[in-house]
Short mmCIF file of C-alpha atoms and ligand atoms in Angstrom, two decimals:
data_model
loop_
_atom_site.label_atom_id
_atom_site.label_comp_id
_atom_site.label_asym_id
_atom_site.label_seq_id
_atom_site.Cartn_x
_atom_site.Cartn_y
_atom_site.Cartn_z
CA MET J 1141 139.28 99.23 98.04
CA ILE J 1142 136.91 101.10 100.35
CA ASP J 1143 138.10 104.53 101.47
CA VAL J 1144 136.24 104.78 104.78
CA ALA J 1145 137.08 108.44 105.46
CA GLU J 1146 136.12 109.54 101.96
CA LEU J 1147 132.81 107.66 101.99
CA GLY J 1148 132.09 108.97 105.51
CA LYS J 1149 132.45 112.47 104.06
CA PHE J 1150 130.28 111.51 101.07
CA VAL J 1151 127.28 110.54 103.23
CA ASP J 1152 127.87 113.37 105.72
CA ASP J 1153 127.94 115.99 102.94
CA ALA J 1154 124.75 114.51 101.48
CA ALA J 1155 123.01 114.73 104.88
CA MET J 1156 124.19 118.27 105.55
CA SER J 1157 123.18 119.57 102.13
CA ALA J 1158 120.01 117.43 101.84
CA THR J 1159 121.21 116.14 98.48
CA ALA J 1160 120.34 112.71 97.08
CA ILE J 1161 123.34 110.53 96.24
CA PRO J 1162 123.79 107.28 94.29
CA GLN J 1163 124.13 104.10 96.31
CA ILE J 1164 127.70 103.40 97.44
CA THR J 1165 127.32 99.77 96.32
CA GLU J 1166 126.97 100.93 92.70
CA LYS J 1167 130.70 101.75 92.79
CA HIS J 1168 131.57 99.23 95.50
CA PRO J 1169 129.35 96.18 94.92
CA ASP J 1170 131.51 94.10 97.25
CA MET J 1171 131.23 96.41 100.27
CA PHE J 1172 130.71 94.44 103.48
CA VAL J 1173 128.28 95.43 106.23
CA HIS J 1174 131.33 95.62 108.49
CA ASP J 1175 132.84 98.29 106.20
CA ALA J 1176 129.51 100.10 106.15
CA TYR J 1177 129.52 100.43 109.95
CA ARG J 1178 133.04 101.90 109.72
CA ILE J 1179 131.76 104.45 107.18
CA GLN J 1180 128.82 105.24 109.49
CA LYS J 1181 131.22 105.86 112.37
CA ALA J 1182 133.46 108.04 110.17
CA SER J 1183 130.48 110.17 109.13
CA ILE J 1184 129.26 110.60 112.72
CA ASP J 1185 132.80 111.35 113.93
CA ARG J 1186 132.75 114.29 111.52
CA ARG J 1187 129.55 115.55 113.16
CA LEU J 1188 131.06 115.10 116.64
CA ALA J 1189 134.18 116.98 115.51
CA ARG J 1190 131.87 119.86 114.52
CA GLY J 1191 130.55 119.96 118.10
CA GLU J 1192 127.52 117.67 117.98
CA LYS J 1193 127.00 115.28 120.92
CA LEU J 1194 126.17 111.59 120.72
CA ILE J 1195 122.82 111.21 122.50
CA GLY J 1196 122.02 107.58 121.79
CA VAL J 1197 121.28 105.05 119.10
CA LYS J 1198 118.39 104.04 116.86
CA MET J 1199 117.47 100.52 115.92
CA GLY J 1200 116.07 99.93 112.47
CA LEU J 1201 114.16 97.25 110.58
CA THR J 1202 112.89 95.66 113.79
CA SER J 1203 109.39 95.17 112.41
CA ARG J 1204 108.10 93.16 109.48
CA ALA J 1205 106.33 96.26 108.07
CA LYS J 1206 109.61 98.16 107.91
CA MET J 1207 111.58 95.27 106.39
CA VAL J 1208 108.98 94.87 103.65
CA GLN J 1209 108.84 98.62 102.94
CA VAL J 1210 112.57 98.92 102.18
CA GLY J 1211 113.34 95.39 101.05
CA VAL J 1212 116.07 94.78 103.64
CA ASP J 1213 115.42 92.11 106.27
CA GLU J 1214 118.15 92.54 108.83
CA VAL J 1215 118.10 94.52 112.06
CA ILE J 1216 120.41 97.55 111.80
CA TRP J 1217 121.42 100.44 114.03
CA GLY J 1218 122.57 104.02 113.74
CA ARG J 1219 123.81 106.86 115.91
CA LEU J 1220 121.75 109.80 117.19
CA THR J 1221 123.22 113.25 117.83
CA ASP J 1222 121.76 116.25 119.63
CA ARG J 1223 121.36 118.06 116.31
CA MET J 1224 118.70 115.49 115.35
CA LEU J 1225 116.50 116.26 118.38
CA LEU J 1226 113.27 118.13 117.69
CA GLU J 1227 110.81 119.40 120.30
CA GLU J 1228 107.45 117.67 120.62
CA GLY J 1229 105.00 119.62 118.43
CA ALA J 1230 107.81 121.30 116.49
CA THR J 1231 107.63 122.43 112.89
CA LEU J 1232 110.28 121.01 110.64
CA SER J 1233 111.42 122.44 107.37
CA ARG J 1234 110.83 120.12 104.41
CA GLY J 1235 113.70 121.81 102.57
CA SER J 1236 116.25 120.51 105.11
CA TYR J 1237 115.58 116.90 104.04
CA VAL J 1238 115.81 114.83 100.88
CA HIS J 1239 112.58 112.81 101.28
CA PRO J 1240 111.69 112.58 104.99
CA ARG J 1241 109.38 109.95 106.46
CA ALA J 1242 107.90 109.58 109.96
CA GLU J 1243 107.81 106.40 112.01
CA PRO J 1244 106.07 105.69 115.33
CA GLU J 1245 108.60 104.30 117.79
CA ILE J 1246 109.24 103.59 121.46
CA ALA J 1247 112.16 105.37 123.14
CA PHE J 1248 114.13 104.03 126.10
CA LEU J 1249 116.07 106.35 128.42
CA ILE J 1250 119.13 104.54 129.73
CA GLY J 1251 119.74 104.77 133.49
CA LYS J 1252 122.67 102.36 133.94
CA PRO J 1253 125.46 101.40 131.52
CA LEU J 1254 124.33 98.65 129.14
CA SER J 1255 126.35 96.75 126.54
CA GLY J 1256 126.92 93.20 125.34
CA LEU J 1257 124.86 90.05 125.75
CA VAL J 1258 122.00 90.67 128.17
CA THR J 1259 118.60 89.19 128.91
CA ALA J 1260 115.41 91.22 128.52
CA MET J 1261 115.27 91.56 132.32
CA GLU J 1262 118.83 92.83 132.51
CA ALA J 1263 118.13 95.27 129.69
CA MET J 1264 115.00 96.63 131.43
CA ALA J 1265 116.92 96.97 134.71
CA ALA J 1266 119.22 99.43 132.91
CA VAL J 1267 116.26 101.53 131.71
CA GLU J 1268 115.24 104.71 133.54
CA ALA J 1269 112.12 105.55 131.53
CA VAL J 1270 110.15 104.83 128.36
CA ALA J 1271 108.36 107.22 126.00
CA PRO J 1272 106.38 107.35 122.79
CA ALA J 1273 108.41 108.81 119.94
CA ILE J 1274 108.50 109.68 116.27
CA GLU J 1275 111.64 109.11 114.26
CA ILE J 1276 112.21 111.15 111.11
CA ILE J 1277 114.18 109.03 108.68
CA ASP J 1278 115.66 110.46 105.51
CA SER J 1279 117.69 108.15 103.35
CA ARG J 1280 120.25 110.16 101.46
CA TYR J 1281 120.03 107.70 98.55
CA GLN J 1282 118.13 108.53 95.37
CA ASN J 1283 114.53 107.27 95.42
CA PHE J 1284 114.95 106.00 99.01
CA LYS J 1285 116.51 102.84 97.48
CA PHE J 1286 119.40 101.00 99.08
CA THR J 1287 120.96 97.67 99.99
CA LEU J 1288 121.86 96.62 103.55
CA PRO J 1289 125.44 98.00 103.44
CA ASP J 1290 124.26 101.25 101.81
CA VAL J 1291 121.70 102.05 104.51
CA VAL J 1292 124.12 101.16 107.32
CA ALA J 1293 126.78 103.49 105.85
CA ASP J 1294 124.14 106.26 105.70
CA ASN J 1295 123.66 105.99 109.49
CA SER J 1296 120.56 103.85 108.97
CA SER J 1297 118.71 106.91 107.59
CA SER J 1298 118.74 108.70 111.01
CA SER J 1299 117.60 112.23 110.67
CA GLY J 1300 115.32 113.41 113.49
CA VAL J 1301 113.89 112.32 116.83
CA ILE J 1302 110.84 113.63 118.68
CA VAL J 1303 110.23 112.15 122.12
CA GLY J 1304 106.94 112.48 124.03
CA ASP J 1305 106.36 112.26 127.78
CA TRP J 1306 108.59 109.92 129.76
CA PHE J 1307 106.97 107.15 131.84
CA PRO J 1308 108.52 104.97 134.56
CA ARG J 1309 110.35 101.82 133.47
CA GLU J 1310 107.55 99.57 134.81
CA THR J 1311 105.09 101.02 132.26
CA ARG J 1312 103.77 98.37 129.89
CA ILE J 1313 105.03 98.81 126.34
CA ASP J 1314 104.64 95.27 125.00
CA ASN J 1315 101.39 95.50 123.04
CA LEU J 1316 100.11 99.06 122.76
CA GLY J 1317 97.94 100.17 119.86
CA ILE J 1318 99.37 102.95 117.67
CA VAL J 1319 97.64 105.22 115.20
CA LEU J 1320 99.77 107.41 112.94
CA SER J 1321 97.69 110.21 111.45
CA GLU J 1322 98.21 112.95 108.92
CA ASN J 1323 95.99 116.01 109.44
CA GLY J 1324 93.67 113.87 111.54
CA MET J 1325 93.37 111.01 109.03
CA PRO J 1326 94.85 107.66 110.05
CA VAL J 1327 97.63 106.61 107.66
CA GLN J 1328 99.23 103.71 109.57
CA ILE J 1329 97.81 101.55 112.35
CA GLY J 1330 99.85 99.11 114.38
CA SER J 1331 101.03 97.86 117.72
CA THR J 1332 104.28 98.04 119.64
CA ALA J 1333 104.16 94.22 119.47
CA ALA J 1334 105.20 94.59 115.83
CA ILE J 1335 108.66 95.57 117.13
CA LEU J 1336 110.29 92.12 117.44
CA GLY J 1337 107.25 90.93 119.42
CA ASN J 1338 108.15 93.32 122.24
CA PRO J 1339 110.25 96.53 121.99
CA VAL J 1340 112.48 95.31 124.83
CA ARG J 1341 113.95 92.79 122.39
CA SER J 1342 115.13 95.73 120.31
CA LEU J 1343 116.95 97.09 123.36
CA VAL J 1344 118.56 93.67 123.90
CA ALA J 1345 119.66 93.72 120.24
CA ALA J 1346 120.97 97.29 120.63
CA ALA J 1347 123.13 96.27 123.60
CA LYS J 1348 124.57 93.39 121.60
CA LEU J 1349 125.19 95.32 118.36
CA VAL J 1350 126.79 98.43 119.89
CA ALA J 1351 129.14 96.19 121.91
CA ARG J 1352 130.61 94.94 118.62
CA ASP J 1353 131.73 98.53 118.02
CA GLY J 1354 133.07 98.86 121.56
CA LEU J 1355 130.21 101.18 122.49
CA VAL J 1356 128.31 101.27 125.78
CA LEU J 1357 124.78 102.64 126.14
CA GLU J 1358 125.46 105.21 128.86
CA PRO J 1359 123.07 106.78 131.39
CA GLY J 1360 121.15 109.61 129.74
CA MET J 1361 121.31 108.04 126.29
CA ILE J 1362 118.18 107.36 124.24
CA VAL J 1363 117.56 104.11 122.35
CA LEU J 1364 114.88 104.10 119.65
CA ALA J 1365 113.35 100.64 119.22
CA GLY J 1366 112.49 100.95 115.51
CA GLY J 1367 109.36 101.75 113.54
CA ALA J 1368 106.28 99.72 114.45
CA THR J 1369 104.60 100.44 111.11
CA ALA J 1370 105.75 101.38 107.63
CA ALA J 1371 107.14 104.93 107.54
CA HIS J 1372 104.91 107.74 106.29
CA PRO J 1373 106.25 110.33 103.78
CA LEU J 1374 106.21 113.93 105.05
CA SER J 1375 104.78 116.61 102.81
CA VAL J 1376 104.48 120.36 103.31
CA GLY J 1377 101.38 121.30 105.30
CA ALA J 1378 101.11 117.96 107.07
CA THR J 1379 100.75 117.61 110.82
CA VAL J 1380 101.65 114.04 111.69
CA ASP J 1381 100.58 112.59 115.04
CA ALA J 1382 101.55 109.26 116.54
CA THR J 1383 99.03 108.32 119.24
CA PHE J 1384 99.99 105.45 121.52
CA GLN J 1385 97.55 103.57 123.75
CA THR J 1386 98.23 104.72 127.38
CA LEU J 1387 101.35 106.76 126.41
CA GLY J 1388 99.74 109.66 124.59
CA LYS J 1389 100.66 111.55 121.49
CA VAL J 1390 103.73 112.88 119.72
CA SER J 1391 103.37 115.27 116.80
CA ILE J 1392 105.28 117.19 114.20
CA THR J 1393 104.29 119.71 111.54
CA VAL J 1394 105.94 120.12 108.16
CA ALA J 1395 106.58 123.54 106.61
CA GLU J 1396 108.37 124.46 103.34
C1 OOG M 1434 116.11 102.42 107.35
C2 OOG M 1434 115.92 102.82 108.79
C3 OOG M 1434 114.81 102.02 109.42
C4 OOG M 1434 113.29 101.76 111.41
O1 OOG M 1434 112.77 102.28 112.40
O2 OOG M 1434 113.00 100.63 111.02
C5 OOG M 1434 114.30 102.57 110.69
C6 OOG M 1434 115.08 103.06 106.45
O3 OOG M 1434 113.95 102.59 106.39
O4 OOG M 1434 115.43 104.03 105.78
O5 OOG M 1434 114.63 103.63 111.15
MG1 MG M 1435 113.28 104.25 112.77
#
């Protein structure tokens, strides 16, 4: 039997103390993805009860590069809270994470309520603005190893979000070159087209998946479309920049 509340506390405690934990499926090999989403919600409800605010959702494993990197080939989602927001150019503390990685992403700012089965045009009509972004992911599992239900229970590794300048909804985001650099050296090169062919498809998927949990993407919420390249590990002393064709740069520096 899966104890949703207890496992929600297990992943929440791991995130709060930056402690690596064994995969839940070691003890519960028969855990369903459906149970994992209930654990995710239980862990985030604990954060909300402590005063954090839900600010949006992140999509994950929406590019081939990401699926290959973690060995899970299904699109997943997680919840973002205000505590995960970092300022553009901020310095993060390596010690607050287990094994953080950076991913170049596209962020959508929701302008009108969005949920359920929608077309790409309907999804874009609900968007207020788009921006370049970096997501900091930090699986709480030992060695960054997990199965599909494990990663879903661990809020799809959500850990930090840095959003760059916002651009109007009409701005092209379908095939923009991206260079992810560490201390000026390119470490990942890609295109926003790697995100399901076009990041808007990730927003369509977000609307569909959150609806299953009775959630609506509300005005003011952020949706992260998923990493366009493999994620890059963050080490102390690194300044990581994601530069997007026409959208500019987002950066983060890592201290002890
Ligand atoms: C799972 C989260 C994936 C993305 O953008 O694909 C993700 C992980 O790789 O830990 O955030
Ligand atoms: Mg991501």
